[in-house]
Coordinates of C-alpha atoms in Angstrom, one line a residue:
Chain A
M1 CA -0.1 -0.1 -0.1
V2 CA 2.9 2.5 0.7
A3 CA 6.3 1.9 -1.0
C4 CA 9.5 3.8 -0.7
R5 CA 12.8 3.2 -2.4
G6 CA 15.9 4.8 -1.7
I7 CA 14.8 7.9 -0.2
C8 CA 17.1 10.4 0.6
K9 CA 16.2 14.0 1.7
T10 CA 18.7 16.7 2.2
Y11 CA 17.5 20.2 3.8
V12 CA 20.1 23.1 3.5
V13 CA 20.5 25.1 6.3
R14 CA 22.0 29.1 6.5
E15 CA 23.6 29.5 9.9
R16 CA 23.4 32.9 11.4
A17 CA 26.6 34.6 12.3
G18 CA 25.3 37.6 13.8
L19 CA 22.8 40.9 12.9
L20 CA 24.2 41.3 9.2
R21 CA 26.4 38.5 8.4
R22 CA 25.2 35.5 7.0
G23 CA 26.7 32.3 8.4
R24 CA 27.7 29.1 6.9
R25 CA 25.4 26.9 4.4
R26 CA 25.1 23.6 5.7
E27 CA 23.6 20.4 4.1
V28 CA 21.9 18.1 6.7
D29 CA 21.0 14.9 5.8
A30 CA 17.6 14.3 7.4
L31 CA 16.8 10.5 5.2
R32 CA 19.8 8.3 4.1
G33 CA 18.0 5.9 1.4
V34 CA 14.9 4.7 3.3
D35 CA 13.3 1.5 2.2
L36 CA 10.0 1.2 3.3
A37 CA 7.2 -1.3 2.8
V38 CA 3.5 -1.1 4.2
G39 CA 1.2 -4.2 3.5
R40 CA -2.5 -3.5 2.9
G41 CA -4.2 -3.1 6.4
E42 CA -0.9 -2.9 8.2
F43 CA -0.1 -0.9 11.2
V44 CA 3.5 0.3 11.0
A45 CA 5.3 2.6 13.9
L46 CA 8.3 4.7 12.9
L47 CA 10.4 5.0 16.3
G48 CA 12.9 7.3 16.5
R49 CA 14.6 10.1 18.4
N50 CA 13.9 13.6 17.6
G51 CA 15.7 14.6 14.2
A52 CA 15.8 11.1 13.6
G53 CA 13.7 11.7 10.2
K54 CA 10.3 10.4 11.4
T55 CA 8.7 13.5 10.1
T56 CA 10.5 14.0 6.9
L57 CA 9.4 10.7 6.0
L58 CA 5.9 10.7 6.8
K59 CA 5.7 14.3 5.1
I60 CA 7.1 12.8 1.8
V61 CA 4.9 10.0 2.1
A62 CA 2.1 12.3 2.1
T63 CA 3.2 14.6 -0.8
L64 CA 4.2 17.5 1.6
L65 CA 7.4 17.5 0.9
L66 CA 9.9 16.4 -2.1
P67 CA 12.5 14.1 -1.6
S68 CA 15.8 14.8 -2.5
S69 CA 15.6 11.4 -4.6
G70 CA 13.7 8.1 -4.4
E71 CA 10.7 6.7 -5.2
V72 CA 7.7 6.7 -3.4
R73 CA 4.1 4.7 -4.4
V74 CA 0.6 4.8 -2.2
A75 CA -1.8 2.6 -3.4
G76 CA 0.0 1.6 -6.3
I77 CA 0.1 5.7 -7.5
D78 CA 3.3 7.3 -8.1
A79 CA 3.1 10.0 -5.5
L80 CA 5.9 12.3 -6.9
A81 CA 4.3 12.2 -10.3
R82 CA 0.9 12.1 -9.4
P83 CA 0.4 13.9 -6.3
R84 CA -2.9 14.7 -6.2
E85 CA -4.3 11.3 -6.6
A86 CA -2.0 10.0 -4.3
R87 CA -3.5 12.4 -1.6
R88 CA -7.0 11.4 -2.0
R89 CA -6.1 8.2 -0.7
I90 CA -4.0 9.9 2.3
G91 CA -5.6 11.1 5.7
L92 CA -2.7 13.1 7.7
V93 CA -2.5 13.7 11.2
L94 CA 0.2 16.3 11.4
A95 CA 2.3 17.1 15.1
G96 CA 1.1 19.9 17.1
E97 CA -2.7 21.5 17.6
R98 CA -3.2 24.1 15.4
T99 CA -4.1 21.5 12.4
V100 CA -7.4 22.5 12.1
Y101 CA -9.5 26.1 11.8
W102 CA -10.0 27.2 15.5
K103 CA -12.5 29.8 14.2
L104 CA -14.4 26.5 13.1
T105 CA -16.8 24.2 14.9
G106 CA -15.7 20.7 14.8
R107 CA -18.3 19.7 12.6
E108 CA -17.7 23.0 10.3
N109 CA -13.9 21.6 10.2
L110 CA -15.1 18.4 9.3
L111 CA -17.1 19.5 6.3
L112 CA -14.7 21.7 5.1
F113 CA -12.2 19.1 4.6
A114 CA -14.6 16.5 3.0
G115 CA -15.6 19.2 0.4
L116 CA -11.7 19.7 -0.1
Y117 CA -11.7 16.0 -0.9
G118 CA -15.0 15.9 -3.1
V119 CA -17.0 14.1 -0.7
P120 CA -20.9 15.1 -1.7
R121 CA -22.6 17.4 0.7
R122 CA -25.2 14.6 2.4
E123 CA -22.1 11.9 2.7
A124 CA -20.1 14.4 4.1
R125 CA -22.6 15.5 6.6
A126 CA -23.3 11.9 7.6
R127 CA -19.3 10.9 7.9
A128 CA -19.0 14.3 9.9
D129 CA -21.6 13.2 12.7
A130 CA -20.4 9.1 12.5
L131 CA -17.0 10.7 13.1
L132 CA -17.7 13.0 15.7
A133 CA -19.5 10.6 17.7
R134 CA -16.7 7.9 17.0
V135 CA -13.9 10.5 18.6
G136 CA -16.3 11.7 21.5
L137 CA -17.1 15.1 20.3
R138 CA -20.7 14.6 19.4
E139 CA -21.4 16.9 22.2
F140 CA -19.4 19.8 21.4
R141 CA -19.9 19.4 17.7
D142 CA -21.2 22.7 17.3
V143 CA -18.5 24.5 19.6
P144 CA -15.5 26.5 17.9
A145 CA -12.2 24.4 17.9
E146 CA -10.5 27.2 20.0
K147 CA -12.7 26.1 22.7
Y148 CA -11.6 22.8 22.7
S149 CA -9.0 21.0 25.4
T150 CA -5.7 19.8 23.3
G151 CA -7.1 16.2 23.8
M152 CA -10.2 17.3 21.9
R153 CA -8.2 18.9 18.9
K154 CA -6.2 16.1 18.3
R155 CA -9.0 13.5 18.1
L156 CA -11.0 16.2 16.1
A157 CA -7.4 16.2 13.7
L158 CA -7.7 12.5 13.8
A159 CA -11.6 12.5 12.3
K160 CA -10.6 15.3 9.9
A161 CA -8.2 12.9 8.4
L162 CA -10.4 10.3 8.6
V163 CA -13.4 12.1 6.8
H164 CA -12.9 11.1 3.3
A165 CA -12.3 7.9 3.8
P166 CA -8.7 7.2 3.0
E167 CA -6.9 4.3 2.2
V168 CA -3.7 5.2 4.0
L169 CA -3.8 6.9 7.4
V170 CA -0.4 8.8 8.4
L171 CA 0.0 10.1 12.1
D172 CA 2.5 12.3 12.9
E173 CA 2.7 11.7 17.1
P174 CA -1.0 12.0 17.4
T175 CA -0.6 11.5 21.3
A176 CA 2.3 14.0 22.0
G177 CA 1.4 16.4 25.1
L178 CA -1.4 14.4 26.0
D179 CA -2.2 13.4 29.4
P180 CA -2.7 9.7 30.1
Q181 CA -6.6 9.8 29.8
G182 CA -6.0 11.4 26.5
V183 CA -3.4 9.0 25.1
E184 CA -6.0 6.1 26.2
A185 CA -8.9 7.9 24.5
L186 CA -7.1 8.2 21.0
W187 CA -5.4 4.6 21.5
R188 CA -8.7 3.1 21.7
I189 CA -9.7 4.8 18.3
L190 CA -6.5 3.8 17.0
R191 CA -7.1 0.1 18.2
E192 CA -10.5 -0.1 16.5
L193 CA -9.0 1.1 13.1
R194 CA -6.3 -1.4 13.3
G195 CA -9.0 -4.0 14.2
E196 CA -11.1 -3.3 11.0
R197 CA -8.1 -3.6 8.8
K198 CA -9.3 -1.5 6.3
L199 CA -6.8 0.9 6.7
T200 CA -3.0 1.2 6.6
V201 CA -1.6 3.1 9.3
L202 CA 1.8 4.4 9.4
L203 CA 2.5 6.0 12.9
A204 CA 5.5 8.2 14.1
T205 CA 6.1 8.4 17.7
H206 CA 9.0 8.2 20.3
N207 CA 6.8 7.0 23.0
M208 CA 7.4 3.4 23.4
L209 CA 4.4 2.3 25.0
E210 CA 2.7 3.4 22.3
A211 CA 5.4 1.7 19.9
E212 CA 4.9 -1.5 21.9
E213 CA 0.9 -1.3 22.1
L214 CA -0.6 -0.4 19.0
P215 CA 1.6 -1.5 15.9
D216 CA 1.9 -4.8 14.1
R217 CA 5.2 -3.8 13.0
V218 CA 7.9 -1.0 14.4
V219 CA 10.5 0.2 12.4
I220 CA 13.3 2.1 14.0
L221 CA 14.8 5.3 12.5
D222 CA 18.3 6.5 13.7
E223 CA 20.0 9.3 11.9
G224 CA 18.1 9.0 8.4
R225 CA 18.6 5.1 8.1
I226 CA 16.5 2.4 9.2
V227 CA 18.4 0.2 11.8
A228 CA 15.7 -2.3 12.7
E229 CA 12.4 -3.6 11.8
G230 CA 9.9 -6.2 12.9
T231 CA 7.3 -7.0 15.5
P232 CA 8.2 -5.5 19.1
A233 CA 9.2 -8.7 20.0
E234 CA 11.5 -9.5 16.9
V235 CA 13.1 -5.9 17.3
K236 CA 13.7 -6.3 21.0
A237 CA 15.3 -10.1 20.2
R238 CA 17.3 -8.5 17.4
A239 CA 18.4 -5.7 19.7
G240 CA 19.6 -8.0 22.5
A241 CA 17.3 -6.4 24.7
V242 CA 16.7 -9.7 27.0
P243 CA 15.1 -9.6 30.7
T244 CA 17.6 -8.6 33.4
A245 CA 18.4 -9.3 36.9
A246 CA 20.1 -6.5 39.2
L247 CA 21.7 -8.0 42.3
T248 CA 22.7 -5.7 45.0
L249 CA 25.6 -7.2 46.7
S250 CA 28.0 -6.1 49.4
G251 CA 31.3 -7.7 50.3
P252 CA 34.6 -7.9 48.7
G253 CA 34.9 -6.9 45.3
P254 CA 33.0 -9.4 42.9
R255 CA 35.1 -10.8 40.1
L256 CA 33.6 -9.8 37.2
P257 CA 34.8 -12.2 34.6
D258 CA 33.2 -15.1 36.9
F259 CA 29.7 -14.0 36.3
G260 CA 30.1 -14.9 32.6
P261 CA 29.6 -12.7 29.4
G262 CA 26.6 -10.0 29.7
A263 CA 27.4 -8.9 32.9
T264 CA 27.9 -5.5 33.6
L265 CA 29.1 -4.2 37.1
Y266 CA 28.0 -0.9 38.8
T267 CA 30.1 0.6 41.8
Q268 CA 27.6 2.1 44.4
D269 CA 28.4 2.8 48.0
E270 CA 32.2 1.9 49.8
G271 CA 31.8 -2.1 49.6
R272 CA 28.3 -2.2 47.7
W273 CA 27.8 -3.5 44.0
L274 CA 25.0 -3.4 41.8
L275 CA 25.5 -6.6 39.4
V276 CA 23.2 -6.7 36.3
V277 CA 23.0 -10.1 34.3
P278 CA 21.0 -11.6 31.9
A279 CA 17.8 -12.7 34.1
Q280 CA 18.5 -16.8 32.5
D281 CA 21.7 -16.0 34.5
L282 CA 20.6 -15.3 37.8
P283 CA 20.7 -18.7 39.6
R284 CA 24.7 -19.5 38.4
A285 CA 25.0 -15.4 39.2
I286 CA 23.5 -16.0 42.9
A287 CA 25.7 -19.0 43.6
R288 CA 28.7 -17.6 42.1
A289 CA 28.4 -14.4 44.2
Q290 CA 27.9 -16.7 47.3
A291 CA 30.6 -18.6 46.5
E292 CA 33.1 -15.3 46.4
G293 CA 31.6 -14.6 50.3
L294 CA 29.2 -11.3 48.7
R295 CA 26.3 -10.8 50.4
L296 CA 23.0 -10.7 48.4
E297 CA 21.0 -7.4 49.8
G298 CA 18.5 -7.8 46.6
V299 CA 17.1 -9.0 43.4
Q300 CA 15.2 -7.2 40.9
V301 CA 14.1 -8.3 37.8
K302 CA 13.0 -6.4 34.8
A303 CA 11.4 -7.5 31.8
S304 CA 12.9 -6.4 28.5
T305 CA 10.8 -3.5 26.8
L306 CA 11.1 -1.7 23.4
W307 CA 12.8 1.1 25.4
D308 CA 15.8 -1.1 26.3
A309 CA 16.1 -2.2 22.4
F310 CA 15.8 1.4 21.4
L311 CA 18.3 2.7 23.7
K312 CA 21.0 -0.2 22.2
L313 CA 19.9 0.5 18.9
T314 CA 20.2 4.2 18.7
G315 CA 22.6 4.5 21.7
R316 CA 21.8 6.3 25.1
P317 CA 22.7 10.0 25.6
F318 CA 24.1 9.5 29.0
D319 CA 26.0 6.4 29.2
D320 CA 27.6 5.9 32.5
L321 CA 24.6 6.7 34.9
G322 CA 27.0 8.6 36.9
E323 CA 28.8 5.8 38.5
E324 CA 31.9 3.6 37.8
R325 CA 30.7 0.9 35.2
E326 CA 32.5 -2.6 34.1
E327 CA 31.3 -4.9 31.3
A328 CA 32.6 -8.4 31.2
Chain B
M1 CA -16.2 23.7 -7.6
R2 CA -17.0 21.8 -4.3
A3 CA -13.8 22.9 -3.0
L4 CA -14.0 26.3 -3.8
G5 CA -17.4 26.5 -2.5
V6 CA -16.4 25.2 1.1
L7 CA -13.1 27.3 1.1
F8 CA -15.4 30.6 0.1
W9 CA -17.8 29.7 2.8
K10 CA -14.9 29.4 5.3
E11 CA -14.0 32.6 4.8
L12 CA -17.4 34.4 5.1
V13 CA -17.2 32.3 8.6
Y14 CA -13.9 33.9 9.2
F15 CA -15.1 37.4 8.3
R16 CA -18.1 37.0 10.4
A17 CA -15.6 35.9 13.2
Y18 CA -14.3 39.4 13.7
P19 CA -17.3 42.0 13.5
L20 CA -14.9 45.0 14.2
N21 CA -13.5 44.5 10.8
L22 CA -17.0 45.6 9.2
L23 CA -16.5 49.0 11.3
N24 CA -13.0 49.6 10.5
Q25 CA -13.8 49.1 6.5
A26 CA -16.7 51.4 7.1
V27 CA -14.4 54.0 8.4
S28 CA -10.9 53.5 6.9
P29 CA -12.2 54.8 3.7
A30 CA -12.9 58.4 4.6
L31 CA -9.3 58.4 6.1
L32 CA -7.9 57.5 2.8
V33 CA -10.0 59.5 0.4
A34 CA -10.4 62.7 2.6
P35 CA -6.7 64.1 1.7
Y36 CA -7.2 63.8 -2.1
L37 CA -10.7 65.4 -2.3
L38 CA -9.8 68.2 0.0
V39 CA -6.6 69.1 -1.5
A40 CA -8.6 69.1 -5.1
R41 CA -11.0 71.6 -3.3
M42 CA -8.5 73.5 -1.7
F43 CA -6.6 73.9 -5.1
G44 CA -10.3 74.7 -6.8
F45 CA -10.1 71.5 -9.0
D46 CA -13.3 71.5 -11.2
A47 CA -15.5 68.8 -10.4
G48 CA -14.7 66.7 -13.5
L49 CA -11.0 66.3 -12.0
T50 CA -12.2 65.8 -9.0
D51 CA -14.5 63.1 -10.0
S52 CA -11.9 61.8 -11.8
V53 CA -9.8 61.5 -8.9
A54 CA -12.6 59.8 -7.2
V55 CA -13.1 57.1 -9.6
G56 CA -9.1 56.5 -9.7
L57 CA -9.4 55.9 -5.5
L58 CA -12.3 53.5 -5.8
L59 CA -10.9 51.4 -8.1
W60 CA -7.9 51.4 -6.5
Y61 CA -9.2 50.7 -2.8
W62 CA -11.3 47.8 -4.3
L63 CA -8.1 46.3 -5.9
S64 CA -5.5 47.0 -3.4
T65 CA -7.9 45.2 -1.0
L66 CA -8.3 42.2 -3.5
M67 CA -4.5 42.0 -3.9
W68 CA -3.9 42.0 -0.2
E69 CA -6.7 39.6 0.8
V70 CA -5.6 37.5 -2.0
G71 CA -1.9 37.8 -2.7
F72 CA -1.1 37.6 1.3
G73 CA -4.3 35.8 2.3
I74 CA -1.9 32.7 2.4
R75 CA -0.3 33.8 5.6
M76 CA -3.8 33.6 7.5
E77 CA -3.5 29.6 6.6
M78 CA 0.0 29.5 7.8
E79 CA -0.4 31.3 11.0
E80 CA -3.6 29.1 12.0
G81 CA -1.3 26.4 11.2
V82 CA -3.4 24.7 8.5
L83 CA -1.4 25.4 5.5
E84 CA 0.1 22.1 5.3
G85 CA -3.2 20.5 6.0
L86 CA -4.4 22.0 2.5
L87 CA -1.3 21.3 1.0
A88 CA -1.7 17.4 1.9
S89 CA -5.2 17.5 0.1
P90 CA -5.5 17.5 -3.6
V91 CA -7.2 21.2 -3.7
P92 CA -4.7 23.2 -5.7
I93 CA -3.4 26.9 -4.3
P94 CA -5.2 28.9 -6.8
V95 CA -8.5 27.4 -5.9
L96 CA -7.8 28.3 -2.2
L97 CA -6.5 31.7 -3.9
G98 CA -9.9 31.8 -6.0
A99 CA -11.8 31.4 -3.1
K100 CA -10.4 34.3 -1.1
G101 CA -10.8 36.4 -4.2
L102 CA -15.0 35.8 -4.3
A103 CA -14.9 36.2 -0.3
T104 CA -12.9 39.8 -1.0
V105 CA -15.6 40.7 -3.4
V106 CA -18.2 40.6 -1.4
E107 CA -16.5 42.2 1.2
N108 CA -15.5 44.7 -1.5
A109 CA -19.0 45.2 -2.4
Y110 CA -19.6 46.5 1.1
L111 CA -16.4 48.7 1.1
T112 CA -17.4 50.1 -2.1
A113 CA -20.9 50.9 -0.8
C114 CA -19.2 52.8 1.9
M115 CA -16.7 54.9 0.0
V116 CA -19.3 56.1 -2.4
G117 CA -21.3 57.1 1.1
W118 CA -18.6 58.9 2.0
F119 CA -17.7 60.3 -1.4
F120 CA -21.5 61.7 -1.3
L121 CA -20.7 63.3 1.9
F122 CA -17.6 65.3 0.4
G123 CA -19.9 66.5 -2.5
V124 CA -18.8 64.2 -4.9
R125 CA -21.5 62.8 -7.2
L126 CA -19.5 60.5 -9.6
P127 CA -22.2 60.3 -12.3
V128 CA -21.0 56.9 -13.6
P129 CA -23.0 54.1 -15.5
W130 CA -22.9 51.8 -12.3
P131 CA -23.4 48.4 -13.9
A132 CA -20.5 49.1 -16.6
F133 CA -18.6 50.5 -13.9
V134 CA -18.9 47.5 -11.3
G135 CA -18.3 45.3 -14.7
L136 CA -15.4 47.4 -15.1
L137 CA -14.4 46.9 -11.2
L138 CA -14.4 43.0 -11.5
L139 CA -12.8 42.9 -15.1
S140 CA -9.8 45.0 -13.5
G141 CA -9.7 42.2 -10.3
L142 CA -9.3 39.3 -13.0
G143 CA -6.6 41.7 -14.8
L144 CA -4.8 41.7 -11.5
I145 CA -4.6 37.9 -11.0
G146 CA -1.5 37.6 -12.4
F147 CA 0.2 39.7 -9.8
M148 CA -1.9 38.2 -6.9
L149 CA -0.8 34.9 -7.9
L150 CA 2.8 36.3 -7.7
Q151 CA 2.4 38.2 -4.3
A152 CA 1.2 34.4 -3.2
G153 CA 4.2 32.7 -4.4
L154 CA 6.4 35.5 -2.6
V155 CA 4.5 34.5 0.9
L156 CA 5.1 30.5 0.0
L157 CA 9.0 31.2 -0.4
L158 CA 9.8 34.2 2.1
K159 CA 6.4 34.0 4.6
R160 CA 6.9 37.8 5.2
A161 CA 6.7 39.2 1.9
D162 CA 5.0 42.3 2.8
A163 CA 7.8 44.5 1.7
P164 CA 7.9 43.4 -1.7
G165 CA 4.1 43.1 -2.3
D166 CA 3.6 46.9 -0.7
V167 CA 6.1 47.8 -3.5
I168 CA 4.2 45.6 -5.9
Q169 CA 0.9 47.5 -5.2
T170 CA 2.1 51.0 -4.7
G171 CA 4.1 50.4 -7.6
L172 CA 1.5 49.3 -9.6
G173 CA -1.3 51.9 -8.2
T174 CA 1.0 54.9 -9.0
L175 CA 2.0 54.1 -12.7
A176 CA -1.4 52.5 -13.5
G177 CA -2.6 56.2 -12.5
M178 CA -4.2 55.5 -9.6
T179 CA -4.3 59.4 -8.4
M180 CA -3.7 61.4 -11.4
P181 CA -3.9 60.1 -15.0
A182 CA -0.9 58.2 -16.2
R183 CA -0.7 60.5 -19.2
L184 CA 0.6 63.3 -16.5
L185 CA 3.7 60.7 -15.8
P186 CA 7.3 61.2 -17.2
R187 CA 7.5 59.5 -20.4
P188 CA 9.7 56.7 -19.2
L189 CA 7.2 55.8 -16.7
W190 CA 4.4 56.4 -19.0
A191 CA 5.7 53.6 -21.0
L192 CA 6.0 51.5 -18.2
S193 CA 2.3 52.2 -17.6
R194 CA 1.5 50.8 -20.6
A195 CA 2.4 47.1 -19.8
I196 CA 0.2 47.3 -16.7
P197 CA -3.4 45.8 -17.1
L198 CA -4.5 48.1 -14.5
A199 CA -3.7 51.2 -16.1
Y200 CA -6.2 50.2 -18.8
G201 CA -8.8 49.6 -16.1
I202 CA -8.7 53.0 -14.5
E203 CA -8.6 54.7 -17.9
A204 CA -11.7 52.9 -19.0
A205 CA -13.4 53.8 -15.8
R206 CA -12.3 57.3 -16.2
G207 CA -13.9 57.1 -19.9
L208 CA -16.9 55.8 -18.6
L209 CA -16.9 59.0 -16.6
L210 CA -16.8 61.1 -19.3
G211 CA -19.1 59.0 -21.6
A212 CA -16.4 58.1 -23.9
P213 CA -16.1 54.4 -25.8
V214 CA -14.2 52.4 -23.6
G215 CA -14.1 49.3 -25.8
F216 CA -10.2 49.0 -26.6
E217 CA -9.2 49.9 -23.0
V218 CA -11.2 46.8 -22.1
L219 CA -9.7 44.7 -24.4
L220 CA -6.1 45.3 -23.7
L221 CA -7.2 44.9 -20.1
A222 CA -8.4 41.4 -20.5
G223 CA -5.6 40.2 -23.0
L224 CA -2.7 41.6 -20.8
G225 CA -4.7 40.4 -17.7
A226 CA -4.7 36.8 -19.1
A227 CA -1.0 37.1 -20.2
Y228 CA 0.0 38.1 -16.7
A229 CA -2.1 35.4 -15.0
F230 CA -0.4 32.7 -17.0
V231 CA 2.6 34.2 -15.9
G232 CA 1.7 34.5 -12.1
W233 CA 0.4 30.9 -12.2
R234 CA 3.6 29.4 -13.6
A235 CA 5.4 31.3 -10.8
L236 CA 3.6 30.4 -8.5
A237 CA 3.7 26.6 -9.3
W238 CA 7.4 27.0 -9.2
A239 CA 7.1 28.8 -5.5
E240 CA 5.1 25.8 -4.5
V241 CA 7.6 23.3 -5.7
R242 CA 10.5 25.3 -4.3
M243 CA 8.8 25.2 -1.2
R244 CA 8.2 21.8 -0.9
A245 CA 11.8 20.7 -1.8
S246 CA 13.1 23.2 0.9
G247 CA 10.7 21.8 3.4
T248 CA 9.5 25.1 4.8
T249 CA 5.9 24.3 4.6
G250 CA 5.4 24.7 8.3
E251 CA 7.2 27.7 8.7
F252 CA 5.7 31.1 8.7

């Protein structure tokens, strides 16, 4: 349904060297040869840190931006050669709140955008009412969007993207800035859409929980390249993100090599240590610690998360946690 | 047509959302016309010249509002944050501008009525054949399409393009003979004015005032206007591609 091949995007940025002096002209590679295929009815999440290229990729798929090179097809249509045809098949939810006309009511916004996509008037009214009910805005349909809360506006933006019954829904961080109830409300709608399997969804997020909860497949972008893709479980396995056990030990310094590969030792206070090992090695680690005369003060087992996999694949900004660290 | 219709309706809703604009538009023509008409009266110009100045002002005010609302109208969408939503829809930018143009015609009808009212208060009778004059106003608006598209292109690229826009508008108005007949301009400027469709619109309006035939001016206005519209349309399309390539669709 969505196929990107060899997408590259380079932005030209002009630095400012002062009030009157122009600075250096810099080229920033936002995307470096991205290949992505999303099947009909599939729900794919693009995961990446800020500046990884997620929004750029979404905007290129939505024909809002032109790539520096590469090919994009949406529903079999060459989106670069025939953008208007491709746009009819795409519903787009952009990041931010100001994506609807604030002076128009929720219903007026939907009728306006339905009209832009050529939905006949009577059908547009029926769709607008059904969508407003679906996103929980029926009671507020005749209230100007400027009076809505952030969560209501986000739900309205989603309804707006669906009003012309697109085949592909493109969402850029739809839950950013929402409270947990707001996030849950939006997720409920997205889960329903996923369950219907009529719509292909491409979602950009850096919310790990969202990426673990919603999609069929996760694509991790880093510095403009895809570094991993698969189901959340596959990505975790590929990144080597396994459940871990953290042992708090006291006594003489443990001999790290004895605890096997994958063990990491953090020095805490004087005579106290934090030993992190893969959870499957926990019994062996406890036995080894006792053999070395160390006292076990506590054990904490942590399930592997997409968060861990993501940090392993894209690197963590602060690696040492402010402590001394050794790896086996 | 459906897209044009809903966008036109949206413009009217926004117009209604700021009711004080109506008051401003009723009063500001008086501030604009008063100096010209008072100077004309102070120096004892005859009624014919005063009428001529009044017609030029009426036409220019009508057209500059149109140019401003259409040429810079896209800034409202930028600042509202909905421009990207519109750019991601299948509707071309000229349709959006067309809707703004239609809404401005409605706005201008009100403005013109207010202005004629002020003229009446200043003792200017404006003995023009009104149906023909209104037709000429609309045709002159069409003659400016190319410049409006060019302004909109500048806005897409530069975002705050008021300065070049003002130069275009003021330059056009002066050269076209807004406040004085173009034949009074120095020769090189007069020659330049011959390339501006609006100049023929203003000359035709003054011709109507004198009861003179205006067919030739109307023909030139339509022909030159169409040529500029084509150039403006191409310039806007180029600007849109540049904006999409440079990734500034969300900037303002």
